[in-house]
Amino acid sequence: DSITFFKDSILQVGLDLLYPSVGSILNITQNHFFNVSVNVSCLNADCGSVATNLSYLTGGFDSQAWNATLNPGILMDKGLDIDVDSNGYVYVIGHHEHIPVSSDSLDLILAKYNPDGTQNWTVYFDGGSIYSDAGYGIEIGVDGYIYVGGMDGLRYATLKYASNGSLIWNRVFIGPKVGAEWANDVTVDDDGNVYVTGQDGGYSSSDDIITIKYDADGNYQWNRTYNKGITTQDTGQGIITDSENNIYVAGWTLAGGDYDLLIIKYNSTGD
């Protein structure tokens, strides 16, 4: 079967990532009037359900299934990453600013929304240092737990939450450099091992990429550092694992004003 949609909009990319179980082939065309045609060839699913889902994603510029705002006001609240679990619940990570504004005025914020967009719960994390906290990466594991990577007082932070928002464990990693450091992204493998990557900053030296592994209980396993050179700024921005629990880090290295894309691969033992 196949279904073709025509909408006055620009199609959001990555539909095949949102609906991998459909086993679908997306044929996308767009003319100069921004009329988008999406043809979905269903290989192993009911096209009717796919049509319903795609109708939310291919609406016009003002069309949306729902939107939600958290903590509206004059302060600096930001959502920095998002994930969805297998039941359609949406999780957003970021930071929340509170009064009085100071070096410790940002707390990590984690919010859960129901599939219809109503807020389920919100939790905050303050590491207790004199510096701010924030969440930069989030992933929902196959076990339903919520994994967060970010910053706890200018240090690498890795946190694990239950689906009801209760904190199971948090871990802080202090790298060898004297500057600020934080995790930009987090991922979890099928065995529940947690990996974070980010940046270890030096005030008078180069920035390095540090990738860290914890087991499902939060026990530290290993860390690996990437440093292209003594005058480079290296940053790990994204991290994933494959079916064999190999770890892939994406980021960049900066030297002499030239940014270069960087990909690093480790096996499960960090080699």
mmCIF file of C-alpha atoms in Angstrom:
data_model
loop_
_atom_site.group_PDB
_atom_site.id
_atom_site.type_symbol
_atom_site.label_atom_id
_atom_site.label_comp_id
_atom_site.label_asym_id
_atom_site.label_seq_id
_atom_site.Cartn_x
_atom_site.Cartn_y
_atom_site.Cartn_z
ATOM 1 C CA ASP A 1 0.000 0.000 0.000
ATOM 2 C CA SER A 2 1.016 3.596 -0.368
ATOM 3 C CA ILE A 3 -0.340 6.959 0.691
ATOM 4 C CA THR A 4 0.568 10.376 -0.681
ATOM 5 C CA PHE A 5 0.231 13.579 1.366
ATOM 6 C CA PHE A 6 0.132 17.109 0.001
ATOM 7 C CA LYS A 7 0.692 19.900 2.519
ATOM 8 C CA ASP A 8 1.674 23.573 2.274
ATOM 9 C CA SER A 9 4.744 23.216 4.423
ATOM 10 C CA ILE A 10 8.326 22.087 4.588
ATOM 11 C CA LEU A 11 8.504 18.457 5.642
ATOM 12 C CA GLN A 12 10.349 17.730 8.834
ATOM 13 C CA VAL A 13 13.307 15.502 8.133
ATOM 14 C CA GLY A 14 14.009 12.254 9.906
ATOM 15 C CA LEU A 15 10.576 10.627 9.601
ATOM 16 C CA ASP A 16 12.300 7.322 9.008
ATOM 17 C CA LEU A 17 14.036 7.759 12.369
ATOM 18 C CA LEU A 18 10.772 8.503 14.137
ATOM 19 C CA TYR A 19 9.039 5.483 12.634
ATOM 20 C CA PRO A 20 11.715 2.800 12.184
ATOM 21 C CA SER A 21 9.244 0.000 12.933
ATOM 22 C CA VAL A 22 7.164 0.913 9.925
ATOM 23 C CA GLY A 23 9.811 -0.365 7.570
ATOM 24 C CA SER A 24 8.726 2.363 5.206
ATOM 25 C CA ILE A 25 10.250 4.011 2.172
ATOM 26 C CA LEU A 26 9.730 7.774 2.067
ATOM 27 C CA ASN A 27 9.671 9.461 -1.327
ATOM 28 C CA ILE A 28 9.756 13.218 -0.786
ATOM 29 C CA THR A 29 9.340 15.898 -3.451
ATOM 30 C CA GLN A 30 8.844 19.642 -3.087
ATOM 31 C CA ASN A 31 8.019 22.273 -5.707
ATOM 32 C CA HIS A 32 8.777 25.992 -5.641
ATOM 33 C CA PHE A 33 5.417 26.708 -3.970
ATOM 34 C CA PHE A 34 6.491 24.626 -0.923
ATOM 35 C CA ASN A 35 3.890 21.971 -1.636
ATOM 36 C CA VAL A 36 5.369 18.784 -0.251
ATOM 37 C CA SER A 37 4.465 15.346 -1.492
ATOM 38 C CA VAL A 38 5.307 12.466 0.832
ATOM 39 C CA ASN A 39 4.815 8.956 -0.454
ATOM 40 C CA VAL A 40 5.044 6.220 2.181
ATOM 41 C CA SER A 41 5.439 2.678 0.919
ATOM 42 C CA CYS A 42 4.529 0.473 3.871
ATOM 43 C CA LEU A 43 6.469 -2.749 4.017
ATOM 44 C CA ASN A 44 5.232 -4.312 7.243
ATOM 45 C CA ALA A 45 2.728 -1.974 8.898
ATOM 46 C CA ASP A 46 -0.730 -0.556 8.527
ATOM 47 C CA CYS A 47 -0.593 2.580 6.391
ATOM 48 C CA GLY A 48 -3.610 3.985 8.171
ATOM 49 C CA SER A 49 -1.717 4.420 11.417
ATOM 50 C CA VAL A 50 1.252 5.861 9.573
ATOM 51 C CA ALA A 51 -0.990 8.400 7.872
ATOM 52 C CA THR A 52 -2.331 9.547 11.224
ATOM 53 C CA ASN A 53 1.160 10.050 12.612
ATOM 54 C CA LEU A 54 2.500 11.803 9.543
ATOM 55 C CA SER A 55 -0.432 14.193 9.442
ATOM 56 C CA TYR A 56 0.926 15.858 12.576
ATOM 57 C CA LEU A 57 4.386 16.224 11.108
ATOM 58 C CA THR A 58 3.494 17.601 7.700
ATOM 59 C CA GLY A 59 1.124 20.405 8.680
ATOM 60 C CA GLY A 60 1.555 24.053 7.668
ATOM 61 C CA PHE A 61 3.801 26.530 9.423
ATOM 62 C CA ASP A 62 1.132 27.232 12.057
ATOM 63 C CA SER A 63 -0.021 23.628 12.417
ATOM 64 C CA GLN A 64 1.094 21.578 15.397
ATOM 65 C CA ALA A 65 -0.190 18.766 17.507
ATOM 66 C CA TRP A 66 0.555 20.731 20.709
ATOM 67 C CA ASN A 67 3.036 23.016 22.367
ATOM 68 C CA ALA A 68 3.924 23.572 25.991
ATOM 69 C CA THR A 69 5.779 26.285 27.907
ATOM 70 C CA LEU A 70 7.443 25.717 31.236
ATOM 71 C CA ASN A 71 8.295 28.468 33.740
ATOM 72 C CA PRO A 72 7.406 31.471 31.566
ATOM 73 C CA GLY A 73 8.854 34.707 32.858
ATOM 74 C CA ILE A 74 11.880 36.964 32.728
ATOM 75 C CA LEU A 75 14.491 34.414 33.779
ATOM 76 C CA MET A 76 16.622 32.172 31.566
ATOM 77 C CA ASP A 77 14.941 28.764 31.282
ATOM 78 C CA LYS A 78 16.044 26.619 28.358
ATOM 79 C CA GLY A 79 15.263 23.183 26.977
ATOM 80 C CA LEU A 80 18.478 21.778 25.517
ATOM 81 C CA ASP A 81 17.660 18.196 24.529
ATOM 82 C CA ILE A 82 14.612 15.968 24.156
ATOM 83 C CA ASP A 83 13.680 12.291 23.893
ATOM 84 C CA VAL A 84 10.514 10.181 23.684
ATOM 85 C CA ASP A 85 9.888 6.792 25.282
ATOM 86 C CA SER A 86 8.129 3.817 23.722
ATOM 87 C CA ASN A 87 4.772 4.938 25.150
ATOM 88 C CA GLY A 88 4.929 8.427 23.669
ATOM 89 C CA TYR A 89 5.917 10.318 26.827
ATOM 90 C CA VAL A 90 8.205 13.248 26.116
ATOM 91 C CA TYR A 91 11.201 14.203 28.263
ATOM 92 C CA VAL A 92 13.035 17.525 28.074
ATOM 93 C CA ILE A 93 16.310 18.438 29.775
ATOM 94 C CA GLY A 94 17.875 21.860 30.233
ATOM 95 C CA HIS A 95 18.395 24.476 32.907
ATOM 96 C CA HIS A 96 16.235 26.730 35.082
ATOM 97 C CA GLU A 97 17.344 30.078 36.461
ATOM 98 C CA HIS A 98 16.226 31.154 39.918
ATOM 99 C CA ILE A 99 16.499 34.313 41.966
ATOM 100 C CA PRO A 100 18.835 35.758 43.111
ATOM 101 C CA VAL A 101 20.869 35.593 39.921
ATOM 102 C CA SER A 102 24.421 34.513 40.720
ATOM 103 C CA SER A 103 27.095 32.024 39.673
ATOM 104 C CA ASP A 104 24.817 29.337 41.162
ATOM 105 C CA SER A 105 21.509 30.571 39.775
ATOM 106 C CA LEU A 106 21.078 27.808 37.183
ATOM 107 C CA ASP A 107 19.717 24.402 38.179
ATOM 108 C CA LEU A 108 19.322 21.350 35.986
ATOM 109 C CA ILE A 109 15.661 20.855 35.020
ATOM 110 C CA LEU A 110 14.007 17.666 33.761
ATOM 111 C CA ALA A 111 10.377 17.713 32.639
ATOM 112 C CA LYS A 112 8.059 14.929 31.498
ATOM 113 C CA TYR A 113 5.013 15.483 29.287
ATOM 114 C CA ASN A 114 2.162 13.153 28.464
ATOM 115 C CA PRO A 115 1.533 12.198 24.821
ATOM 116 C CA ASP A 116 -1.197 14.859 24.618
ATOM 117 C CA GLY A 117 1.228 17.589 25.770
ATOM 118 C CA THR A 118 0.021 18.000 29.337
ATOM 119 C CA GLN A 119 2.773 18.245 31.906
ATOM 120 C CA ASN A 120 3.318 15.106 33.970
ATOM 121 C CA TRP A 121 6.079 16.211 36.344
ATOM 122 C CA THR A 122 9.124 18.441 36.668
ATOM 123 C CA VAL A 123 12.216 17.883 38.804
ATOM 124 C CA TYR A 124 15.231 20.064 39.505
ATOM 125 C CA PHE A 125 18.798 19.181 40.405
ATOM 126 C CA ASP A 126 21.193 21.403 42.359
ATOM 127 C CA GLY A 127 24.577 19.846 42.952
ATOM 128 C CA GLY A 128 25.240 22.134 45.895
ATOM 129 C CA SER A 129 28.378 23.842 44.620
ATOM 130 C CA ILE A 130 28.867 27.594 44.158
ATOM 131 C CA TYR A 131 28.464 27.148 40.394
ATOM 132 C CA SER A 132 25.496 26.417 38.168
ATOM 133 C CA ASP A 133 24.093 23.101 36.986
ATOM 134 C CA ALA A 134 22.562 22.185 33.632
ATOM 135 C CA GLY A 135 21.480 19.206 31.556
ATOM 136 C CA TYR A 136 22.662 19.061 27.956
ATOM 137 C CA GLY A 137 21.878 15.525 26.798
ATOM 138 C CA ILE A 138 19.141 12.976 27.490
ATOM 139 C CA GLU A 139 18.336 9.436 26.432
ATOM 140 C CA ILE A 140 15.573 7.039 27.428
ATOM 141 C CA GLY A 141 16.974 3.540 27.744
ATOM 142 C CA VAL A 142 15.230 0.363 26.642
ATOM 143 C CA ASP A 143 14.741 -0.239 30.364
ATOM 144 C CA GLY A 144 12.602 2.919 30.613
ATOM 145 C CA TYR A 145 15.070 4.798 32.799
ATOM 146 C CA ILE A 146 16.089 8.348 31.977
ATOM 147 C CA TYR A 147 19.775 9.125 31.505
ATOM 148 C CA VAL A 148 21.105 12.671 31.594
ATOM 149 C CA GLY A 149 24.477 14.203 30.838
ATOM 150 C CA GLY A 150 25.392 17.731 31.788
ATOM 151 C CA MET A 151 27.198 19.917 34.278
ATOM 152 C CA ASP A 152 27.301 19.875 38.052
ATOM 153 C CA GLY A 153 29.160 22.964 39.244
ATOM 154 C CA LEU A 154 31.462 23.112 36.191
ATOM 155 C CA ARG A 155 32.132 19.359 36.352
ATOM 156 C CA TYR A 156 30.932 16.396 34.285
ATOM 157 C CA ALA A 157 27.541 15.231 35.551
ATOM 158 C CA THR A 158 25.813 11.938 34.746
ATOM 159 C CA LEU A 159 22.401 11.193 36.255
ATOM 160 C CA LYS A 160 19.891 8.350 36.143
ATOM 161 C CA TYR A 161 16.195 8.881 36.875
ATOM 162 C CA ALA A 162 13.197 6.567 37.147
ATOM 163 C CA SER A 163 10.168 7.219 34.935
ATOM 164 C CA ASN A 164 8.397 8.903 37.888
ATOM 165 C CA GLY A 165 11.166 11.512 38.184
ATOM 166 C CA SER A 166 12.954 10.101 41.214
ATOM 167 C CA LEU A 167 16.742 10.357 41.085
ATOM 168 C CA ILE A 168 18.393 6.927 41.237
ATOM 169 C CA TRP A 169 22.010 8.073 41.149
ATOM 170 C CA ASN A 170 24.208 10.921 40.031
ATOM 171 C CA ARG A 171 27.925 10.900 39.376
ATOM 172 C CA VAL A 172 30.428 13.737 39.080
ATOM 173 C CA PHE A 173 33.680 13.363 37.193
ATOM 174 C CA ILE A 174 36.561 15.779 37.694
ATOM 175 C CA GLY A 175 39.006 15.854 34.820
ATOM 176 C CA PRO A 176 42.687 16.783 34.913
ATOM 177 C CA LYS A 177 42.225 20.311 33.581
ATOM 178 C CA VAL A 178 41.590 23.317 35.849
ATOM 179 C CA GLY A 179 38.825 24.908 33.755
ATOM 180 C CA ALA A 180 35.142 24.208 33.329
ATOM 181 C CA GLU A 181 34.065 20.806 32.044
ATOM 182 C CA TRP A 182 30.733 19.296 31.147
ATOM 183 C CA ALA A 183 29.032 16.431 29.307
ATOM 184 C CA ASN A 184 27.278 17.416 26.081
ATOM 185 C CA ASP A 185 25.584 14.106 25.365
ATOM 186 C CA VAL A 186 24.733 10.752 26.895
ATOM 187 C CA THR A 187 23.837 7.301 25.605
ATOM 188 C CA VAL A 188 23.121 3.883 27.091
ATOM 189 C CA ASP A 189 23.764 0.439 25.607
ATOM 190 C CA ASP A 190 21.524 -2.632 25.747
ATOM 191 C CA ASP A 191 23.235 -3.796 28.953
ATOM 192 C CA GLY A 192 22.470 -0.551 30.771
ATOM 193 C CA ASN A 193 26.011 0.838 30.621
ATOM 194 C CA VAL A 194 26.007 4.609 30.414
ATOM 195 C CA TYR A 195 28.390 6.749 28.363
ATOM 196 C CA VAL A 196 28.866 10.513 28.322
ATOM 197 C CA THR A 197 31.115 12.737 26.249
ATOM 198 C CA GLY A 198 31.868 16.416 26.309
ATOM 199 C CA GLN A 199 34.663 18.855 27.007
ATOM 200 C CA ASP A 200 37.373 19.203 29.622
ATOM 201 C CA GLY A 201 38.460 22.830 29.547
ATOM 202 C CA GLY A 202 41.774 24.406 30.427
ATOM 203 C CA TYR A 203 42.152 28.094 31.157
ATOM 204 C CA SER A 204 45.692 28.247 29.800
ATOM 205 C CA SER A 205 45.868 25.040 27.785
ATOM 206 C CA SER A 206 43.890 23.102 25.213
ATOM 207 C CA ASP A 207 40.383 21.678 25.679
ATOM 208 C CA ASP A 208 40.147 17.894 25.538
ATOM 209 C CA ILE A 209 37.360 15.411 24.828
ATOM 210 C CA ILE A 210 36.686 13.075 27.731
ATOM 211 C CA THR A 211 34.392 10.069 27.256
ATOM 212 C CA ILE A 212 33.316 8.210 30.393
ATOM 213 C CA LYS A 213 31.631 4.851 31.001
ATOM 214 C CA TYR A 214 29.523 3.848 34.019
ATOM 215 C CA ASP A 215 27.691 0.592 34.593
ATOM 216 C CA ALA A 216 23.941 0.419 35.227
ATOM 217 C CA ASP A 217 24.450 1.035 38.949
ATOM 218 C CA GLY A 218 26.564 4.115 38.363
ATOM 219 C CA ASN A 219 29.894 2.461 39.080
ATOM 220 C CA TYR A 220 32.756 4.125 37.227
ATOM 221 C CA GLN A 221 34.307 1.883 34.563
ATOM 222 C CA TRP A 222 36.767 3.968 32.536
ATOM 223 C CA ASN A 223 37.426 7.278 30.853
ATOM 224 C CA ARG A 224 39.285 8.102 27.661
ATOM 225 C CA THR A 225 40.787 11.439 26.623
ATOM 226 C CA TYR A 226 41.253 12.740 23.102
ATOM 227 C CA ASN A 227 43.698 15.606 22.579
ATOM 228 C CA LYS A 228 44.764 16.475 19.048
ATOM 229 C CA GLY A 229 47.430 18.884 20.226
ATOM 230 C CA ILE A 230 48.538 21.230 22.958
ATOM 231 C CA THR A 231 46.985 24.267 21.250
ATOM 232 C CA THR A 232 43.730 22.728 20.012
ATOM 233 C CA GLN A 233 40.213 22.947 21.362
ATOM 234 C CA ASP A 234 38.557 19.542 21.108
ATOM 235 C CA THR A 235 34.878 18.982 21.902
ATOM 236 C CA GLY A 236 32.722 15.853 22.027
ATOM 237 C CA GLN A 237 29.178 16.795 21.011
ATOM 238 C CA GLY A 238 27.333 13.543 20.342
ATOM 239 C CA ILE A 239 27.629 9.895 21.356
ATOM 240 C CA ILE A 240 25.908 6.633 20.329
ATOM 241 C CA THR A 241 26.439 2.882 20.658
ATOM 242 C CA ASP A 242 25.801 0.114 18.157
ATOM 243 C CA SER A 243 24.440 -3.421 18.560
ATOM 244 C CA GLU A 244 27.897 -4.701 19.557
ATOM 245 C CA ASN A 245 28.277 -1.982 22.221
ATOM 246 C CA ASN A 246 30.912 -0.062 20.296
ATOM 247 C CA ILE A 247 30.893 3.626 21.165
ATOM 248 C CA TYR A 248 31.012 6.443 18.619
ATOM 249 C CA VAL A 249 31.754 10.065 19.507
ATOM 250 C CA ALA A 250 31.164 12.970 17.133
ATOM 251 C CA GLY A 251 32.533 16.449 17.658
ATOM 252 C CA TRP A 252 35.142 18.820 16.355
ATOM 253 C CA THR A 253 38.658 20.029 16.816
ATOM 254 C CA LEU A 254 39.713 23.661 16.452
ATOM 255 C CA ALA A 255 43.247 24.761 15.633
ATOM 256 C CA GLY A 256 44.331 28.076 14.137
ATOM 257 C CA GLY A 257 40.752 29.133 13.442
ATOM 258 C CA ASP A 258 40.021 25.973 11.443
ATOM 259 C CA TYR A 259 37.232 23.671 12.650
ATOM 260 C CA ASP A 260 37.515 20.028 11.614
ATOM 261 C CA LEU A 261 34.821 17.386 12.022
ATOM 262 C CA LEU A 262 35.904 14.574 14.315
ATOM 263 C CA ILE A 263 34.646 11.011 14.836
ATOM 264 C CA ILE A 264 36.101 8.642 17.444
ATOM 265 C CA LYS A 265 35.295 4.946 17.926
ATOM 266 C CA TYR A 266 35.862 2.894 21.077
ATOM 267 C CA ASN A 267 34.945 -0.652 21.902
ATOM 268 C CA SER A 268 33.163 -1.527 25.142
ATOM 269 C CA THR A 269 36.465 -1.695 27.045
ATOM 270 C CA GLY A 270 37.530 1.753 25.851
ATOM 271 C CA ASP A 271 40.081 0.621 23.256
#
